[in-house]
Coordinates of C-alpha atoms in Angstrom, one line a residue:
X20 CA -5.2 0.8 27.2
X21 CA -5.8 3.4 24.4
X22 CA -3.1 3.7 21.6
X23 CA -1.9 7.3 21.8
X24 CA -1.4 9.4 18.1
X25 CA 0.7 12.6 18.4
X26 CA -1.2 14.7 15.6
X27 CA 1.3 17.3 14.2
X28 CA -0.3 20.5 12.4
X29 CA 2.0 23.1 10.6
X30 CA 1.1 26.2 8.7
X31 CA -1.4 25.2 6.0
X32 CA -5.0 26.2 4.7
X33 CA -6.0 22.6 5.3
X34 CA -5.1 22.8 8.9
X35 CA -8.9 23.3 9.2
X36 CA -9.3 19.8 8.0
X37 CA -7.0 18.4 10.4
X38 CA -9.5 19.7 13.6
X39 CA -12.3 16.8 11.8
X40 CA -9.1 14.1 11.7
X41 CA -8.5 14.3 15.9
X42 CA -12.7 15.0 16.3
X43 CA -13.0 11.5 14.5
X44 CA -9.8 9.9 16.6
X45 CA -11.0 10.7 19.6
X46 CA -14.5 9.2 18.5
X47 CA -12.7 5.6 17.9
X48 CA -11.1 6.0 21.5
X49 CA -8.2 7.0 20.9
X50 CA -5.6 9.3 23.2
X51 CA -4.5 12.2 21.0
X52 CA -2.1 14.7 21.5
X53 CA -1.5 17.9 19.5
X54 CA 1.5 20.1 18.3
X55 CA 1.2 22.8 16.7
X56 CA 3.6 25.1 14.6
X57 CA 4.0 28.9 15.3
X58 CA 2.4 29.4 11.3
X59 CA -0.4 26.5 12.3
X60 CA -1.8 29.0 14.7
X61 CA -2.3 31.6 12.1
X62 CA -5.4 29.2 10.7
X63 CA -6.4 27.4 13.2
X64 CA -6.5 28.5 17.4
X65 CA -5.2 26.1 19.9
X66 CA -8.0 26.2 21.7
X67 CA -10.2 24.5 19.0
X68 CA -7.6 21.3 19.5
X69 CA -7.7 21.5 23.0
X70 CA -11.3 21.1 23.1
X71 CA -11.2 18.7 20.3
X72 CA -8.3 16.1 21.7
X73 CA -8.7 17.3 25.5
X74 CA -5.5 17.5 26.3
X75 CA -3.5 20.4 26.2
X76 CA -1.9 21.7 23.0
X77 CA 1.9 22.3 22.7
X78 CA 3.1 25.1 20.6
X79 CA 5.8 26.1 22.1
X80 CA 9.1 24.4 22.7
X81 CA 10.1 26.8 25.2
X82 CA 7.2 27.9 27.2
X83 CA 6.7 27.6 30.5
X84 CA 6.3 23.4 32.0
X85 CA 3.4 22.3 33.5
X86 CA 5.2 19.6 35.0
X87 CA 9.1 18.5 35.2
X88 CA 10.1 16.6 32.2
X89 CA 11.8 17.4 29.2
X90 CA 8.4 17.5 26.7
X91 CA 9.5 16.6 23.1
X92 CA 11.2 13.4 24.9
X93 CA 7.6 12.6 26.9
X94 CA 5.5 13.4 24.1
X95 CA 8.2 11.3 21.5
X96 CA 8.1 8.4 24.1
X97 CA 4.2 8.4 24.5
X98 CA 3.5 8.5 20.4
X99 CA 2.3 5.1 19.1
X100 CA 1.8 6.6 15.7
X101 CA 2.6 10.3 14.6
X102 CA 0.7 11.9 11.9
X103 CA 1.6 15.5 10.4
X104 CA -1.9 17.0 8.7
X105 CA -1.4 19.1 6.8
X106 CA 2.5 18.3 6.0
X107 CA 3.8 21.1 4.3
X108 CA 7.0 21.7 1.9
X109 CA 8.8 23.2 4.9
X110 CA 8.3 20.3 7.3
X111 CA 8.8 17.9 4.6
X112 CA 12.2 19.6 3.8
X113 CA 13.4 19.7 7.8
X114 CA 12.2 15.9 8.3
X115 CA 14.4 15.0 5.1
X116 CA 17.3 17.1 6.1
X117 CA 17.7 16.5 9.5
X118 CA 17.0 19.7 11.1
X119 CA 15.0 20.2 14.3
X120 CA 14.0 23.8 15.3
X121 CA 10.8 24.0 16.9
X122 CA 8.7 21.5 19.1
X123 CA 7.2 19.3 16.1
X124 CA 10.5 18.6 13.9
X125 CA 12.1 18.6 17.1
X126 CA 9.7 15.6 18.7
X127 CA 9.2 13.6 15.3
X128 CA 13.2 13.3 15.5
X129 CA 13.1 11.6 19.1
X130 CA 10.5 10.0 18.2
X131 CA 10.2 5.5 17.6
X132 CA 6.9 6.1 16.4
X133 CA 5.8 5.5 13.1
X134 CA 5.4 8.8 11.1
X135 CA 2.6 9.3 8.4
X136 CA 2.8 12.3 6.4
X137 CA -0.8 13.9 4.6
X138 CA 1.3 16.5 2.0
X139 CA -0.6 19.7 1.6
X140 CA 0.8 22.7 -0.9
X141 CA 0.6 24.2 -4.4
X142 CA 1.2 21.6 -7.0
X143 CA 3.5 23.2 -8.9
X144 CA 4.9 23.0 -5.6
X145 CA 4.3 19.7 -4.8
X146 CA 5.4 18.5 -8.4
X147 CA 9.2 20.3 -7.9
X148 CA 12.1 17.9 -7.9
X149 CA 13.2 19.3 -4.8
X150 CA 10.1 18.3 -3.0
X151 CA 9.6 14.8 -4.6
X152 CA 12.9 14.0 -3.7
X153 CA 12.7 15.0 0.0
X154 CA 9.8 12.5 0.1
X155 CA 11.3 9.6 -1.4
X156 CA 14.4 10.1 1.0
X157 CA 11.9 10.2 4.0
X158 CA 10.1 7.0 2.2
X159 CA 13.6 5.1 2.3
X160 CA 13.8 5.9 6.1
X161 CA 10.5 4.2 6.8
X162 CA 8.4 7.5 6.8
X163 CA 4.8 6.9 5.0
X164 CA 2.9 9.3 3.3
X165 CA -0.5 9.5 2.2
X166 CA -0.7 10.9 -1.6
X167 CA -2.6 14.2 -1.7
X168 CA -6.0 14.6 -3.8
X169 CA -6.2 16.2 -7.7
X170 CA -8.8 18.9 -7.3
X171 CA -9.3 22.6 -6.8
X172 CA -7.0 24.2 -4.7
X173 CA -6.9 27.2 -1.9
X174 CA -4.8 29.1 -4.4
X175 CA -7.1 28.4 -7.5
X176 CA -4.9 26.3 -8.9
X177 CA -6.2 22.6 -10.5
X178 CA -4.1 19.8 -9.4
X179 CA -2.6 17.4 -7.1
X180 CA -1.6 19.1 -3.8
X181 CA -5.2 18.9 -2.3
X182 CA -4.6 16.9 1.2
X183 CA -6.5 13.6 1.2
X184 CA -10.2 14.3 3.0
X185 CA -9.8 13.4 7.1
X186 CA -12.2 10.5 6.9
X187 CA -9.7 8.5 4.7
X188 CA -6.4 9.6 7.0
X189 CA -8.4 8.9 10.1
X190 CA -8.8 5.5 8.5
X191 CA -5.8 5.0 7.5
X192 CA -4.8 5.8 11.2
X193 CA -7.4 3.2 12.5
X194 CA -5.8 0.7 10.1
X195 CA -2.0 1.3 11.3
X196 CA -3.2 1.2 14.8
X197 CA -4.4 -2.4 14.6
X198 CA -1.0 -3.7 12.9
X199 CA -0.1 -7.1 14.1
X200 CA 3.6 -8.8 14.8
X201 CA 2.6 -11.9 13.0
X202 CA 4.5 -11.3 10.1
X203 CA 6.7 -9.4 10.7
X204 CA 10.1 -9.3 9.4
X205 CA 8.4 -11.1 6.3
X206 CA 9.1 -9.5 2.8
X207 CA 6.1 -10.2 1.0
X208 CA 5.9 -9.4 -2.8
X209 CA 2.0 -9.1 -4.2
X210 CA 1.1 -9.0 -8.1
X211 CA -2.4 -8.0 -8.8
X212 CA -4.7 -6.8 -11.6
X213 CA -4.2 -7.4 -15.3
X214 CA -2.0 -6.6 -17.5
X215 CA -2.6 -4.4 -21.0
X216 CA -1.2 -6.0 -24.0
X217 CA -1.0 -3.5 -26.8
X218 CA -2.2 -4.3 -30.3
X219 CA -1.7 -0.8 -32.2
X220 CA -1.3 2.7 -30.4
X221 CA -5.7 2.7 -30.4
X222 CA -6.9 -1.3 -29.2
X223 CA -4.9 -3.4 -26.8
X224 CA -5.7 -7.0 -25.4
X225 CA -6.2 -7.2 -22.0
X226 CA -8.9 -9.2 -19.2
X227 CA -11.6 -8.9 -16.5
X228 CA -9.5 -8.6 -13.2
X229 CA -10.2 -5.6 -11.2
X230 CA -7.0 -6.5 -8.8
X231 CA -9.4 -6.3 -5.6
X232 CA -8.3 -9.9 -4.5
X233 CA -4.4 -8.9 -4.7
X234 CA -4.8 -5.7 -3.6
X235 CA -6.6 -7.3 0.2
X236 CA -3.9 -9.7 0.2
X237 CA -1.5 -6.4 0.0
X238 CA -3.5 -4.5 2.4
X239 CA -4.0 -7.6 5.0
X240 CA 0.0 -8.0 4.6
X241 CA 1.0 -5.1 5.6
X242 CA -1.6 -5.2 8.2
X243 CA -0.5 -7.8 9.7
X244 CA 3.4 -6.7 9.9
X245 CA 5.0 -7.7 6.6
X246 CA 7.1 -5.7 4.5
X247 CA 4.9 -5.4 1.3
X248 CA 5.8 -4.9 -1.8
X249 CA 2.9 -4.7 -4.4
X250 CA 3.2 -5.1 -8.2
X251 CA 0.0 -3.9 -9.8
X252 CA -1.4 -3.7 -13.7
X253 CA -3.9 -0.8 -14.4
X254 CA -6.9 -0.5 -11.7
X255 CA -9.3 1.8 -10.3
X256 CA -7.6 0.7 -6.9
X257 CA -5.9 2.8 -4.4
X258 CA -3.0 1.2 -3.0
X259 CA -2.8 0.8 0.9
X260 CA -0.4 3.3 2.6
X261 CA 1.2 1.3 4.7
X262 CA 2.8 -0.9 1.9
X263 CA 7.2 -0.5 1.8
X264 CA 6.5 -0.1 -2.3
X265 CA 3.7 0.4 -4.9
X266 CA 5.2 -0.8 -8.4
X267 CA 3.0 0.1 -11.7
X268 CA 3.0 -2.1 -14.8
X269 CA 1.1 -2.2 -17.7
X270 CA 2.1 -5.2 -19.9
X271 CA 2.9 -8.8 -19.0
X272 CA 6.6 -8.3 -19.5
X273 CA 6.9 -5.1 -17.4
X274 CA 5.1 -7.6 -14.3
X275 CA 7.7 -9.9 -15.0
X276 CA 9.9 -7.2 -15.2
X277 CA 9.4 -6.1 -11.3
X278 CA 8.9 -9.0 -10.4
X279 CA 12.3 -10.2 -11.0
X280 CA 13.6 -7.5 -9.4
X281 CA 11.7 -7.7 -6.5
X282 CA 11.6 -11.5 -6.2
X283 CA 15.7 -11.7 -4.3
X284 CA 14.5 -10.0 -1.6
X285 CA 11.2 -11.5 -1.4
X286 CA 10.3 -14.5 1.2
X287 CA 6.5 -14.8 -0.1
X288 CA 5.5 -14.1 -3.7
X289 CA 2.0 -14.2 -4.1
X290 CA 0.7 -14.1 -7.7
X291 CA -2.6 -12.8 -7.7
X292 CA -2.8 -10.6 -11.1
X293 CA -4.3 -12.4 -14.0
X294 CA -1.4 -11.8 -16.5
X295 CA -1.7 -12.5 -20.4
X296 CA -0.9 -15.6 -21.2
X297 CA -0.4 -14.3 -24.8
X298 CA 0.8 -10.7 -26.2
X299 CA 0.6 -9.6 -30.1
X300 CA 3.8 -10.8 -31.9
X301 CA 4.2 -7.4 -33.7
X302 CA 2.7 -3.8 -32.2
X303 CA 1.3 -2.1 -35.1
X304 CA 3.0 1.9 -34.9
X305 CA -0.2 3.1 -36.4
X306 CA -3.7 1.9 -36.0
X307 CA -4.8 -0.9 -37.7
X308 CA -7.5 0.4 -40.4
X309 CA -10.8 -1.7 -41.2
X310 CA -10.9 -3.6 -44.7
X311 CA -13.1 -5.9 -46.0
X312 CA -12.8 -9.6 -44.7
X313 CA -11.4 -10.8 -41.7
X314 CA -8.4 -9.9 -39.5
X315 CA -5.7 -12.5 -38.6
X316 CA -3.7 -11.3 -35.0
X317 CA -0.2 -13.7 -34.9
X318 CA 0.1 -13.9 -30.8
X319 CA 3.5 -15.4 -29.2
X320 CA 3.4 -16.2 -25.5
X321 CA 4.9 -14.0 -22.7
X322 CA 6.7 -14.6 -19.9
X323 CA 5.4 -17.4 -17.4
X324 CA 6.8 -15.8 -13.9
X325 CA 5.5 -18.0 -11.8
X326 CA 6.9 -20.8 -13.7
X327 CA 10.1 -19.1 -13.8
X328 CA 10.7 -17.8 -10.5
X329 CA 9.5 -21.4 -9.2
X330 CA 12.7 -22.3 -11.0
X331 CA 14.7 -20.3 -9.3
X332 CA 13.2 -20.6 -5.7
X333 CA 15.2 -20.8 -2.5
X334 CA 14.8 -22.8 0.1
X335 CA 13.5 -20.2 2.1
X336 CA 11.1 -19.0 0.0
X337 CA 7.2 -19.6 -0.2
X338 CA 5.4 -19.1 -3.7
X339 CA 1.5 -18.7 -4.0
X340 CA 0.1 -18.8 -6.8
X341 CA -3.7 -18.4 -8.4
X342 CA -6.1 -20.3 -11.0
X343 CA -8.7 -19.0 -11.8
X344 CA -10.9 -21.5 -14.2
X345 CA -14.4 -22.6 -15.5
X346 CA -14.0 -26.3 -15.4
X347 CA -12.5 -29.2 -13.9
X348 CA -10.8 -26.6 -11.2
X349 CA -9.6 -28.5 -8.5
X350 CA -7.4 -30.9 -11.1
X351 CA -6.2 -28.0 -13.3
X352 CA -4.8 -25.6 -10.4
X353 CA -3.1 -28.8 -9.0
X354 CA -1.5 -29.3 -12.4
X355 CA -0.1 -25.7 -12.2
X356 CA 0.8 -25.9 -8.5
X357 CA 3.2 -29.2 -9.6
X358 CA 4.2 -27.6 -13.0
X359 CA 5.7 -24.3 -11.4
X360 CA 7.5 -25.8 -8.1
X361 CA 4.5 -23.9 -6.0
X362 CA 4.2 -24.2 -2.6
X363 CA 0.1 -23.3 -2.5
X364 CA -2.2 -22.0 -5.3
X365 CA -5.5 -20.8 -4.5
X366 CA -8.4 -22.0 -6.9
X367 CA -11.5 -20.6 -7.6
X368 CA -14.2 -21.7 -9.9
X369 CA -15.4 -18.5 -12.0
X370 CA -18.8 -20.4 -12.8
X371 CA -20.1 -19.7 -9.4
X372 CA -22.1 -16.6 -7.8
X373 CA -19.6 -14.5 -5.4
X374 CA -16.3 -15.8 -7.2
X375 CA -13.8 -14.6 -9.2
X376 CA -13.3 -11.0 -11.0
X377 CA -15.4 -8.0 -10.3
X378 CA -17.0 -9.0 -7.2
X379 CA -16.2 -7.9 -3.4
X380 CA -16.4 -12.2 -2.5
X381 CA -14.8 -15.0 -3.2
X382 CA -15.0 -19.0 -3.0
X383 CA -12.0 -20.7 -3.2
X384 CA -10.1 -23.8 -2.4
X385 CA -6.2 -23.9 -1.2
X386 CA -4.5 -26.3 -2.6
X387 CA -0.7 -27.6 -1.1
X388 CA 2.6 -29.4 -2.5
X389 CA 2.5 -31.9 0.4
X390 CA -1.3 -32.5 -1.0
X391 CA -3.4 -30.6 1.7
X392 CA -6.5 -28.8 0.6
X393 CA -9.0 -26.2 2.5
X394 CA -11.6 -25.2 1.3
X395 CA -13.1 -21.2 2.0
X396 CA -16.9 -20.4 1.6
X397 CA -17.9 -17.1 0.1
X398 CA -16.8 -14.3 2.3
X399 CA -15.4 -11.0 1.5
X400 CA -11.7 -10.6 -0.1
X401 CA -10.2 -9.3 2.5
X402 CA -11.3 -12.9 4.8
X403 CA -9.7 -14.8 2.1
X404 CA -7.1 -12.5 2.1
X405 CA -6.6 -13.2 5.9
X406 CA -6.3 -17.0 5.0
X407 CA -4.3 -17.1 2.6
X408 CA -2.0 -14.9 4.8
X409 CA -2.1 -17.3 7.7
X410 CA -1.4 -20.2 5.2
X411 CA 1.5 -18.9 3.6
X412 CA 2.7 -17.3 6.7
X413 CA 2.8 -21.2 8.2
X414 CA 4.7 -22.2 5.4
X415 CA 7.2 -19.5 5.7
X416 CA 7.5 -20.1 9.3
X417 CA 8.2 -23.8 8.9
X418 CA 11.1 -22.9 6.5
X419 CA 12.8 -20.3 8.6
X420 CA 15.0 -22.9 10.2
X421 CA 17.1 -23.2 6.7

């Protein structure tokens, strides 16, 4: 049967890229149905959805019935995801605030569906505190939104408030439409990329890792039903929309940081960023000026948080870990895996083609306490991502009868 999206359009410029996000819907088979707000209409006709979803466009909470039901109910009911494009201030501000006066705010209020929201406005309009804070009280309700664009708006302006291009949110549609059960109900906590370890306010210390491995791990979480939180150093990355919490760090303490916040409510940690084993002892306050001879750099070591929140594991918990290395791989992760009271770590030998950091495949060999080991040929992240998933997922499973 085909998954039905109720597509919500309110009164925006981009509404015009919203007719492109139910054209390319309906291309991956899926049943769309269309709201539309009385300002919507002032961009964008009715009958270009119609034609586009082929089904009948309701803009009107109180026009005449086709048939004898009660339609924000039915079309609340039918929704199996419910996107707003564009989502203006105004709806953003009802949604938060609990008010429901027309067809759309009225209908996303009945609704069980889950809601993405594509932001569209000014940015000095999207930037205001009043804004930001409707959307993080819609966030805490479960409500996801994907982040607008930086670029040049309607208006003239430069800045974020651009709505994201339809070929990502149809995407990102496609993606929340496939979301499995099998994890659900899991709290997963992912670190990924590296972490920045200042020397002087110019030069820093810092590694290779391009976080793409943690960030698949997140991605295939939340895909697969888990409540994901991701802790993430510096990348070029976008974080997946469906995760319950994006956390930026920069330095190793910061990771260990969030990660001890996060790590309570966590059932699987899954340390995938390449942290600093070593930070500067002392941060210059200006830079550090050239002279003749060398340059000694006293290091002290940071925080191991695997080690310590292996320490502190419950019973319930599963910890994953990662070791990366160049030689004798296999006997060095399972070192780790015993040192820091792991459940699994995931080894990968950095010598070989298609592994490790920078590339879109990876090679690697799971490795657990009770002294099981599988072994993963090169395939893309987000297959290893899948099972390592399905590994730790078993392990949690087994440990849900504490």
């Amino acid at each position: 049967m085909k998954k039905n999206i109720i597509v919500g359009v309110t009164g925006g410029i981009a509404a015009y890229k919203t007719c492109d996000i139910v054209s390319r819907l309906k291309k991956q088979g899926f049943e769309v149905d269309v709201i539309m707000t009385r300002h919507a209409q002032e961009f964008v006709s009715p009958l270009t959805f119609q034609t586009l979803s082929q089904n009948k466009v309701v803009t009107d909470m109180f026009s005449e019935p086709t048939r004898w039901d009660v339609e924000h109910i039915e079309l609340a009911k039918k929704a199996e995801l419910f996107l707003i494009a564009p989502a203006t201030a105004n709806i953003i501000g009802k949604l938060a605030n609990g008010i429901a006066d027309d067809m759309l705010s009225t209908t996303v209020m009945a609704t069980r569906a889950e809601v993405i929201l594509a932001p569209a406005m000014n940015t000095a309009m999207y930037e205001s505190s009043v804004v930001q804070e409707n959307i993080e009280k819609l966030k805490k309700r479960g409500y996801l939104f994907i982040d607008p664009a930086s670029g040049l708006l309607a208006c003239g302006d430069v800045g974020a408030g651009k709505m994201e291009e339809p070929e990502v949110i149809a995407e990102v549609l496609t993606l929340r439409a496939k979301i499995s059960d099998e994890l659900k109900g899991c709290r997963i906590t992912v670190t990924a990329g590296p972490t920045i370890e200042d020397l002087d306010p110019v030069r820093y210390f810092t590694n290779r890792s391009t976080g793409k491995m943690g960030y698949a791990i997140a991605e295939e979480a939340a895909r697969k039903g888990a409540e994901v939180t991701l802790i993430s150093g510096k990348t070029d990355l976008k974080p997946s929309v469906g995760l319950k919490q994006f956390v930026p760090v920069r330095s190793a303490q910061e990771m260990y940081e969030a990660v001890d916040r996060s790590f309570a409510d966590t059932d699987i940690l899954i340390k995938a960023a390449a942290v600093a084993d070593f930070t500067p002892a002392e941060v210059a306050d200006n830079k550090i000026k050239k002279k003749e001879g060398g340059l000694q750099i006293e290091m002290k070591r940071t925080k191991d948080i695997a080690y310590e929140m292996g320490r502190r594991k419950a019973a319930h918990q599963v910890i994953v870990g990662f070791a990366a290395e160049t030689t004798a791989v296999v006997e060095y992760a399972s070192a780790k895996l015993r040192k820091k009271n792991m459940d699994m770590i995931v080894s990968n030998d950095l010598t070989k083609a298609g592994a490790g950091f920078g590339t879109d495949t990876n090679i690697v060999t799971m490795i657990f306490s009770d002294g099981r080991s599988r072994s993963v040929d090169k395939m893309k992240k987000s297959g290893i991502a899948d099972a390592i998933l399905k590994e730790a997922g078993a392990l949690w499973k087994s440990k849900k009868t504490y």
